[in-house]
Amino acid sequence: MGEPLRIGVVGAGAISGAYLDTLERLAEVRLTAVTDLDQDRAGAVAARVPGAAVAASVAELVVRDDVDAVLNLTVPAVHAEVALAALAAGKHVYGEKPLATTRAEADGLLAAAAAAGVRLGCAPDTVLGTGVQTARAAVDGGLIGTPVAATAFMTTAGHERWHPDPEFYYRPGGGPLLDMGPYYLSALVHLLGPVVEVTGAASRPRAEREIGSGPRAGERFGVAVDTHVTGVLRHTGGALTTLVMSFDIQAARLPRIEVHGTAGSLSVPDPNNFDGPVELHPAGGEWTVLPVSAGIPGAARGVGLADLARALAEDRPHRASAELARHVLDVMLTLLDAAREGRTLKVVSDCERPEPVRL
C-alpha cells in the first residue's frame, strides 16, 4: 500500500500506551510526533519510537510536514477542539470516543472533514476484532433467525476506585453512558443496525465520589452527570435492546451482550475487548462456542486507525467512521434527553452499517 501514514499523537496519557503497543507493529502507520500538556509524558512516548519528535503544542504538531494524520487521545471535553485544529490544517483525524460532547460539535467536525477532503475516524475499534465480528457473521448468517431482542449491560461501582484522576468521568462528556456506551452501541449497530427511537431513565445516587487509589486517594469530588442510565432502544429492523450503563453497581452476574432471535440466542463477548468466545444456543439445542469466522485476529487499540490508512489506499470507506460515532453520540444524548423528559424520543441521525470484517 506504499508509504505508511505518518501519525502525530495528541495526548500521552494512560491510553496512549495501548495505542503505541499496536502502532509499533502495524506496517500501515508510523508515529512521527507527539504532544501533551505534560512535556515529560510526551517525551516518554516519543522516546519509544526512533525518530519521533516532541511538539510544543497542538498548533505546532498539526502543521508539521511529517504528520499526515492526528491521533487524538485527549479527554472528551477537548476532543472536538483538537480535531478541528487538525482538520483545519488538512490532516486526517482518528480520535478516542466519544467523537464530541454535543451534536453541534460532532456535526461541525463532519462538515470540517468534508470541506478539507480528509478522513475522520473515531474509536471504538474493538468492534473490528473477532468477538463482535464473529457474532455479526452469526446474525447475518441467520443462525438465530430474525433478531427480536438484545440486552447490553455495563455495571461497575465506578472508575474512581482505580483511576488516580477520575474527575473527568463525572463531568459533562463523561458518565457511564458516554464513557462505556460507545463500545456497546457500536457493537449493537454492527449486530442489529442503527437505532431509531429510545426510552430511558437515569439517576445520580451520590453527589460526591472519593478517589480510591494513587497520590490523591481519599480526596472527594463532585458528580455532575447521571451515573446510572437504563434504556430501551428500537433498531431499524424492529429488534429491541435493553441497555443498562452504571457506575453504581457493586457486583453483578449480568451478560455483556446477548442477542435473541426467532431461532436461537447468541452470547457476545465484552465489546470493550477485541476477542472472546461467541456462544450460540439454537432453539431446542445447547450452548456451544462458535469457531472464529470473522474479524481481525490479534487486534488491539489502533487497528481502526490502520483500517483508515488502508481505506485511503484502497479508496473505500473506513469502518470506525465519524458517521457511526456521530450516530452513537446522538443515540446516547437522545437517551439522556428521554430520561429527563420521561418519554420516548426519535433518534434523528442515521448511519450506514459498516462493512463486516472478513477473515
Short mmCIF file of C-alpha atoms in Angstrom, two decimals:
data_model
loop_
_atom_site.label_atom_id
_atom_site.label_comp_id
_atom_site.label_asym_id
_atom_site.label_seq_id
_atom_site.Cartn_x
_atom_site.Cartn_y
_atom_site.Cartn_z
CA MET A 1 0.00 0.00 0.00
CA GLY A 2 3.02 2.30 -0.30
CA GLU A 3 4.42 4.52 2.45
CA PRO A 4 2.83 4.27 5.92
CA LEU A 5 0.52 7.01 7.15
CA ARG A 6 2.57 9.31 9.38
CA ILE A 7 0.88 9.84 12.75
CA GLY A 8 1.07 12.72 15.20
CA VAL A 9 -0.32 11.89 18.65
CA VAL A 10 -2.04 14.47 20.82
CA GLY A 11 -2.32 13.22 24.39
CA ALA A 12 0.23 10.99 26.13
CA GLY A 13 -1.94 9.76 28.98
CA ALA A 14 -2.75 6.24 30.12
CA ILE A 15 -4.48 5.08 26.93
CA SER A 16 -1.55 6.15 24.72
CA GLY A 17 0.47 3.13 25.82
CA ALA A 18 -2.13 0.71 24.49
CA TYR A 19 -2.18 2.51 21.14
CA LEU A 20 1.59 2.68 20.91
CA ASP A 21 1.92 -1.05 21.57
CA THR A 22 -0.26 -1.61 18.50
CA LEU A 23 1.12 1.12 16.22
CA GLU A 24 4.65 -0.19 16.68
CA ARG A 25 3.71 -3.45 14.96
CA LEU A 26 1.46 -2.10 12.17
CA ALA A 27 3.00 -1.52 8.74
CA GLU A 28 0.23 0.88 7.70
CA VAL A 29 1.15 3.63 10.18
CA ARG A 30 4.25 5.24 11.70
CA LEU A 31 4.45 7.56 14.71
CA THR A 32 6.38 10.72 13.86
CA ALA A 33 5.42 13.28 16.52
CA VAL A 34 3.67 13.63 19.88
CA THR A 35 2.50 16.45 22.11
CA ASP A 36 0.94 16.67 25.56
CA LEU A 37 0.29 19.35 28.17
CA ASP A 38 2.93 17.47 30.18
CA GLN A 39 6.04 17.59 28.01
CA ASP A 40 7.74 14.91 30.10
CA ARG A 41 4.94 12.48 29.24
CA ALA A 42 5.21 13.45 25.57
CA GLY A 43 8.94 12.84 25.70
CA ALA A 44 8.47 9.42 27.24
CA VAL A 45 6.14 8.38 24.41
CA ALA A 46 8.40 9.79 21.71
CA ALA A 47 11.39 8.00 23.21
CA ARG A 48 9.76 4.66 22.40
CA VAL A 49 9.89 5.35 18.64
CA PRO A 50 13.21 6.13 16.91
CA GLY A 51 12.97 9.46 15.13
CA ALA A 52 9.72 10.60 16.74
CA ALA A 53 9.68 14.28 17.69
CA VAL A 54 8.06 16.14 20.58
CA ALA A 55 5.94 19.10 19.52
CA ALA A 56 5.48 22.00 21.91
CA SER A 57 1.74 22.33 21.27
CA VAL A 58 -1.22 21.06 19.28
CA ALA A 59 -0.87 24.04 16.95
CA GLU A 60 2.75 23.11 16.24
CA LEU A 61 2.03 19.40 15.76
CA VAL A 62 -0.85 19.75 13.28
CA VAL A 63 1.17 21.82 10.80
CA ARG A 64 4.21 19.54 10.73
CA ASP A 65 5.11 18.26 7.27
CA ASP A 66 5.80 14.79 8.65
CA VAL A 67 2.27 14.39 10.07
CA ASP A 68 -0.43 13.03 7.74
CA ALA A 69 -2.96 12.14 10.42
CA VAL A 70 -3.58 13.13 14.01
CA LEU A 71 -4.41 10.54 16.67
CA ASN A 72 -6.50 12.45 19.22
CA LEU A 73 -6.14 10.87 22.69
CA THR A 74 -7.21 13.86 24.77
CA VAL A 75 -10.01 13.99 27.36
CA PRO A 76 -13.58 14.11 25.98
CA ALA A 77 -14.09 17.80 26.76
CA VAL A 78 -11.47 18.83 24.17
CA HIS A 79 -11.95 16.09 21.56
CA ALA A 80 -13.73 18.49 19.19
CA GLU A 81 -11.29 21.39 19.74
CA VAL A 82 -8.23 19.29 18.94
CA ALA A 83 -9.90 17.56 15.99
CA LEU A 84 -10.98 20.89 14.47
CA ALA A 85 -7.43 22.22 14.68
CA ALA A 86 -6.11 19.15 12.87
CA LEU A 87 -8.84 19.22 10.23
CA ALA A 88 -8.23 22.92 9.61
CA ALA A 89 -4.59 22.03 8.90
CA GLY A 90 -5.71 19.46 6.32
CA LYS A 91 -4.84 16.40 8.40
CA HIS A 92 -6.82 13.18 8.72
CA VAL A 93 -8.05 12.60 12.26
CA TYR A 94 -8.73 9.49 14.29
CA GLY A 95 -9.83 10.07 17.87
CA GLU A 96 -10.82 8.37 21.05
CA LYS A 97 -14.50 8.15 21.86
CA PRO A 98 -16.81 9.98 22.12
CA LEU A 99 -16.46 11.90 18.86
CA ALA A 100 -17.57 15.06 20.69
CA THR A 101 -19.73 16.00 23.67
CA THR A 102 -22.58 17.66 21.72
CA ARG A 103 -24.38 17.06 18.45
CA ALA A 104 -23.39 20.51 17.20
CA GLU A 105 -19.71 19.79 17.83
CA ALA A 106 -19.98 16.44 16.04
CA ASP A 107 -21.76 17.99 13.06
CA GLY A 108 -19.09 20.68 12.89
CA LEU A 109 -16.37 18.02 12.76
CA LEU A 110 -18.06 16.11 9.94
CA ALA A 111 -18.54 19.33 7.99
CA ALA A 112 -14.92 20.37 8.53
CA ALA A 113 -13.61 16.98 7.37
CA ALA A 114 -15.79 17.10 4.25
CA ALA A 115 -14.67 20.64 3.46
CA ALA A 116 -11.00 19.70 3.87
CA GLY A 117 -11.37 16.48 1.90
CA VAL A 118 -9.82 14.39 4.67
CA ARG A 119 -10.85 11.33 6.69
CA LEU A 120 -12.34 11.48 10.19
CA GLY A 121 -12.47 8.32 12.26
CA CYS A 122 -13.34 7.52 15.85
CA ALA A 123 -12.97 4.73 18.38
CA PRO A 124 -14.02 2.22 19.41
CA ASP A 125 -12.30 -0.18 17.05
CA THR A 126 -12.90 -3.11 19.38
CA VAL A 127 -15.85 -3.95 17.09
CA LEU A 128 -13.35 -4.92 14.38
CA GLY A 129 -11.99 -7.82 16.43
CA THR A 130 -13.01 -11.45 16.18
CA GLY A 131 -15.56 -11.25 19.01
CA VAL A 132 -18.15 -8.82 17.63
CA GLN A 133 -17.40 -9.73 14.01
CA THR A 134 -17.91 -13.47 14.59
CA ALA A 135 -21.18 -12.63 16.35
CA ARG A 136 -22.20 -10.40 13.45
CA ALA A 137 -21.45 -13.17 10.96
CA ALA A 138 -23.73 -15.47 13.00
CA VAL A 139 -26.56 -12.93 12.98
CA ASP A 140 -26.13 -12.14 9.29
CA GLY A 141 -25.94 -15.85 8.51
CA GLY A 142 -29.35 -16.46 10.08
CA LEU A 143 -28.12 -18.68 12.92
CA ILE A 144 -30.59 -17.09 15.36
CA GLY A 145 -33.32 -16.44 12.82
CA THR A 146 -34.83 -12.96 12.83
CA PRO A 147 -33.38 -10.82 15.65
CA VAL A 148 -36.07 -9.92 18.18
CA ALA A 149 -34.26 -8.50 21.20
CA ALA A 150 -30.89 -7.83 22.77
CA THR A 151 -29.51 -6.97 26.19
CA ALA A 152 -26.44 -4.85 26.92
CA PHE A 153 -25.09 -4.41 30.44
CA MET A 154 -22.08 -2.47 31.74
CA THR A 155 -22.04 -2.39 35.53
CA THR A 156 -19.32 -1.22 37.88
CA ALA A 157 -19.03 0.66 41.17
CA GLY A 158 -17.16 3.50 39.44
CA HIS A 159 -13.80 4.31 37.87
CA GLU A 160 -12.64 6.33 40.89
CA ARG A 161 -11.71 3.04 42.55
CA TRP A 162 -8.73 2.59 40.22
CA HIS A 163 -8.15 5.83 38.27
CA PRO A 164 -5.89 8.33 40.08
CA ASP A 165 -7.54 11.36 38.41
CA PRO A 166 -11.13 10.27 37.77
CA GLU A 167 -12.99 13.60 37.82
CA PHE A 168 -13.48 13.80 34.04
CA TYR A 169 -15.59 10.62 34.17
CA TYR A 170 -18.11 12.55 36.28
CA ARG A 171 -18.24 15.79 34.30
CA PRO A 172 -20.18 16.67 31.12
CA GLY A 173 -18.96 14.34 28.40
CA GLY A 174 -18.47 11.58 30.96
CA GLY A 175 -20.69 9.26 32.95
CA PRO A 176 -21.18 5.55 32.31
CA LEU A 177 -23.18 6.08 29.12
CA LEU A 178 -20.81 8.43 27.29
CA ASP A 179 -17.74 6.63 28.65
CA MET A 180 -18.66 3.00 28.02
CA GLY A 181 -21.76 3.28 25.86
CA PRO A 182 -19.80 3.74 22.62
CA TYR A 183 -18.38 0.19 22.92
CA TYR A 184 -21.81 -1.36 23.42
CA LEU A 185 -23.75 0.82 20.99
CA SER A 186 -21.17 0.48 18.21
CA ALA A 187 -21.36 -3.29 18.63
CA LEU A 188 -25.17 -3.19 18.58
CA VAL A 189 -25.18 -1.16 15.36
CA HIS A 190 -22.87 -3.75 13.78
CA LEU A 191 -25.15 -6.55 15.01
CA LEU A 192 -28.63 -5.05 14.56
CA GLY A 193 -28.30 -1.80 12.63
CA PRO A 194 -28.88 1.85 13.62
CA VAL A 195 -31.24 2.92 16.40
CA VAL A 196 -34.47 4.76 15.52
CA GLU A 197 -36.01 5.55 18.92
CA VAL A 198 -35.21 5.34 22.63
CA THR A 199 -36.92 5.32 26.01
CA GLY A 200 -34.85 5.94 29.12
CA ALA A 201 -34.45 6.66 32.80
CA ALA A 202 -31.40 7.84 34.75
CA SER A 203 -30.30 8.65 38.28
CA ARG A 204 -27.45 10.19 40.28
CA PRO A 205 -27.47 8.49 43.70
CA ARG A 206 -24.35 10.24 45.05
CA ALA A 207 -23.41 13.92 44.85
CA GLU A 208 -19.77 13.16 45.64
CA ARG A 209 -17.23 10.42 44.98
CA GLU A 210 -13.95 9.51 46.68
CA ILE A 211 -10.69 8.73 44.86
CA GLY A 212 -9.61 5.24 45.83
CA SER A 213 -6.02 4.97 44.55
CA GLY A 214 -2.91 6.95 43.76
CA PRO A 215 -1.41 10.02 45.44
CA ARG A 216 -4.82 11.69 45.78
CA ALA A 217 -6.54 8.72 47.45
CA GLY A 218 -9.18 9.91 49.88
CA GLU A 219 -9.93 13.18 48.08
CA ARG A 220 -13.61 13.82 47.32
CA PHE A 221 -15.03 15.45 44.21
CA GLY A 222 -18.45 16.44 42.90
CA VAL A 223 -20.59 14.47 40.44
CA ALA A 224 -22.12 16.49 37.59
CA VAL A 225 -23.68 13.72 35.45
CA ASP A 226 -26.09 10.82 35.86
CA THR A 227 -24.26 7.67 36.94
CA HIS A 228 -26.95 5.03 36.33
CA VAL A 229 -28.69 5.01 32.94
CA THR A 230 -31.13 2.45 31.60
CA GLY A 231 -33.00 2.44 28.31
CA VAL A 232 -34.88 0.56 25.63
CA LEU A 233 -33.66 1.05 22.05
CA ARG A 234 -35.54 0.18 18.89
CA HIS A 235 -33.35 -0.72 15.91
CA THR A 236 -34.22 -0.24 12.24
CA GLY A 237 -35.19 -3.89 11.84
CA GLY A 238 -37.52 -3.74 14.85
CA ALA A 239 -35.34 -5.51 17.42
CA LEU A 240 -35.45 -4.03 20.93
CA THR A 241 -32.33 -3.64 23.08
CA THR A 242 -32.49 -3.30 26.86
CA LEU A 243 -29.47 -1.24 27.97
CA VAL A 244 -28.01 -0.62 31.45
CA MET A 245 -24.89 1.52 31.95
CA SER A 246 -23.96 2.11 35.59
CA PHE A 247 -21.25 3.40 37.92
CA ASP A 248 -23.46 2.46 40.89
CA ILE A 249 -23.49 -1.36 40.97
CA GLN A 250 -21.11 -3.09 43.35
CA ALA A 251 -21.29 -6.54 41.73
CA ALA A 252 -23.33 -8.33 39.07
CA ARG A 253 -23.51 -11.55 37.05
CA LEU A 254 -25.14 -9.98 34.03
CA PRO A 255 -24.00 -10.88 30.50
CA ARG A 256 -22.26 -8.19 28.46
CA ILE A 257 -24.38 -8.52 25.30
CA GLU A 258 -26.89 -11.14 24.24
CA VAL A 259 -28.91 -11.19 21.02
CA HIS A 260 -32.10 -13.23 20.82
CA GLY A 261 -33.87 -14.28 17.65
CA THR A 262 -36.72 -16.44 16.44
CA ALA A 263 -34.42 -19.45 16.07
CA GLY A 264 -31.88 -19.05 18.86
CA SER A 265 -29.78 -16.86 21.12
CA LEU A 266 -26.26 -15.52 20.90
CA SER A 267 -23.87 -14.57 23.72
CA VAL A 268 -21.44 -11.84 22.64
CA PRO A 269 -18.15 -11.18 24.49
CA ASP A 270 -17.26 -7.91 26.21
CA PRO A 271 -17.30 -5.20 23.49
CA ASN A 272 -14.52 -3.37 25.35
CA ASN A 273 -12.29 -6.26 24.21
CA PHE A 274 -11.42 -7.38 20.71
CA ASP A 275 -11.95 -11.11 21.07
CA GLY A 276 -13.55 -13.68 23.33
CA PRO A 277 -15.91 -16.64 22.88
CA VAL A 278 -19.14 -16.23 20.94
CA GLU A 279 -21.73 -18.76 22.09
CA LEU A 280 -24.81 -19.92 20.21
CA HIS A 281 -27.91 -21.57 21.69
CA PRO A 282 -30.15 -22.75 18.83
CA ALA A 283 -33.81 -23.39 19.61
CA GLY A 284 -34.04 -26.79 21.26
CA GLY A 285 -30.26 -27.13 21.49
CA GLU A 286 -27.49 -26.27 23.91
CA TRP A 287 -24.90 -23.52 24.28
CA THR A 288 -21.88 -24.10 22.04
CA VAL A 289 -18.87 -21.92 21.25
CA LEU A 290 -18.73 -20.85 17.62
CA PRO A 291 -15.43 -21.03 15.76
CA VAL A 292 -13.88 -17.68 14.87
CA SER A 293 -15.27 -16.78 11.47
CA ALA A 294 -14.66 -13.03 11.04
CA GLY A 295 -12.74 -10.07 12.38
CA ILE A 296 -9.08 -9.12 12.78
CA PRO A 297 -7.19 -11.82 14.74
CA GLY A 298 -4.97 -10.43 17.48
CA ALA A 299 -6.45 -6.95 17.12
CA ALA A 300 -5.73 -4.22 19.67
CA ARG A 301 -6.37 -0.49 20.06
CA GLY A 302 -5.23 1.27 16.92
CA VAL A 303 -6.46 -1.20 14.30
CA GLY A 304 -9.21 1.30 13.45
CA LEU A 305 -6.53 3.82 12.51
CA ALA A 306 -4.77 1.16 10.43
CA ASP A 307 -8.09 0.39 8.69
CA LEU A 308 -8.41 4.11 7.91
CA ALA A 309 -4.92 4.06 6.37
CA ARG A 310 -5.80 1.01 4.25
CA ALA A 311 -9.12 2.57 3.27
CA LEU A 312 -7.28 5.62 1.96
CA ALA A 313 -5.03 3.42 -0.16
CA GLU A 314 -7.97 1.29 -1.38
CA ASP A 315 -10.36 4.24 -1.86
CA ARG A 316 -13.11 2.74 0.29
CA PRO A 317 -14.94 3.85 3.46
CA HIS A 318 -13.14 3.18 6.73
CA ARG A 319 -15.10 1.18 9.27
CA ALA A 320 -14.52 3.12 12.51
CA SER A 321 -16.16 6.11 10.91
CA ALA A 322 -17.21 9.50 12.23
CA GLU A 323 -20.69 8.86 10.84
CA LEU A 324 -21.08 5.80 13.06
CA ALA A 325 -19.62 7.72 16.02
CA ARG A 326 -21.98 10.64 15.35
CA HIS A 327 -24.97 8.28 15.37
CA VAL A 328 -23.80 6.59 18.58
CA LEU A 329 -23.36 10.02 20.22
CA ASP A 330 -26.85 11.03 19.09
CA VAL A 331 -28.33 7.81 20.48
CA MET A 332 -26.67 8.43 23.85
CA LEU A 333 -27.70 12.09 24.07
CA THR A 334 -31.25 11.26 22.94
CA LEU A 335 -31.43 8.57 25.62
CA LEU A 336 -30.40 11.11 28.27
CA ASP A 337 -32.98 13.56 26.87
CA ALA A 338 -35.64 10.84 27.02
CA ALA A 339 -34.70 10.09 30.62
CA ARG A 340 -35.04 13.76 31.60
CA GLU A 341 -38.33 14.19 29.75
CA GLY A 342 -39.82 10.84 30.74
CA ARG A 343 -40.92 9.86 27.24
CA THR A 344 -39.89 8.01 24.09
CA LEU A 345 -37.90 10.07 21.60
CA LYS A 346 -36.98 9.53 17.96
CA VAL A 347 -33.29 9.33 17.07
CA VAL A 348 -32.86 11.86 14.27
CA SER A 349 -29.48 10.70 12.95
CA ASP A 350 -28.74 7.63 10.87
CA CYS A 351 -25.64 5.88 9.58
CA GLU A 352 -24.62 3.10 7.27
CA ARG A 353 -23.92 -0.21 8.94
CA PRO A 354 -20.13 -0.60 8.47
CA GLU A 355 -18.83 -3.29 6.16
CA PRO A 356 -18.10 -6.55 8.01
CA VAL A 357 -14.52 -7.65 8.54
CA ARG A 358 -13.91 -10.98 6.87
CA LEU A 359 -11.05 -13.30 7.76
#
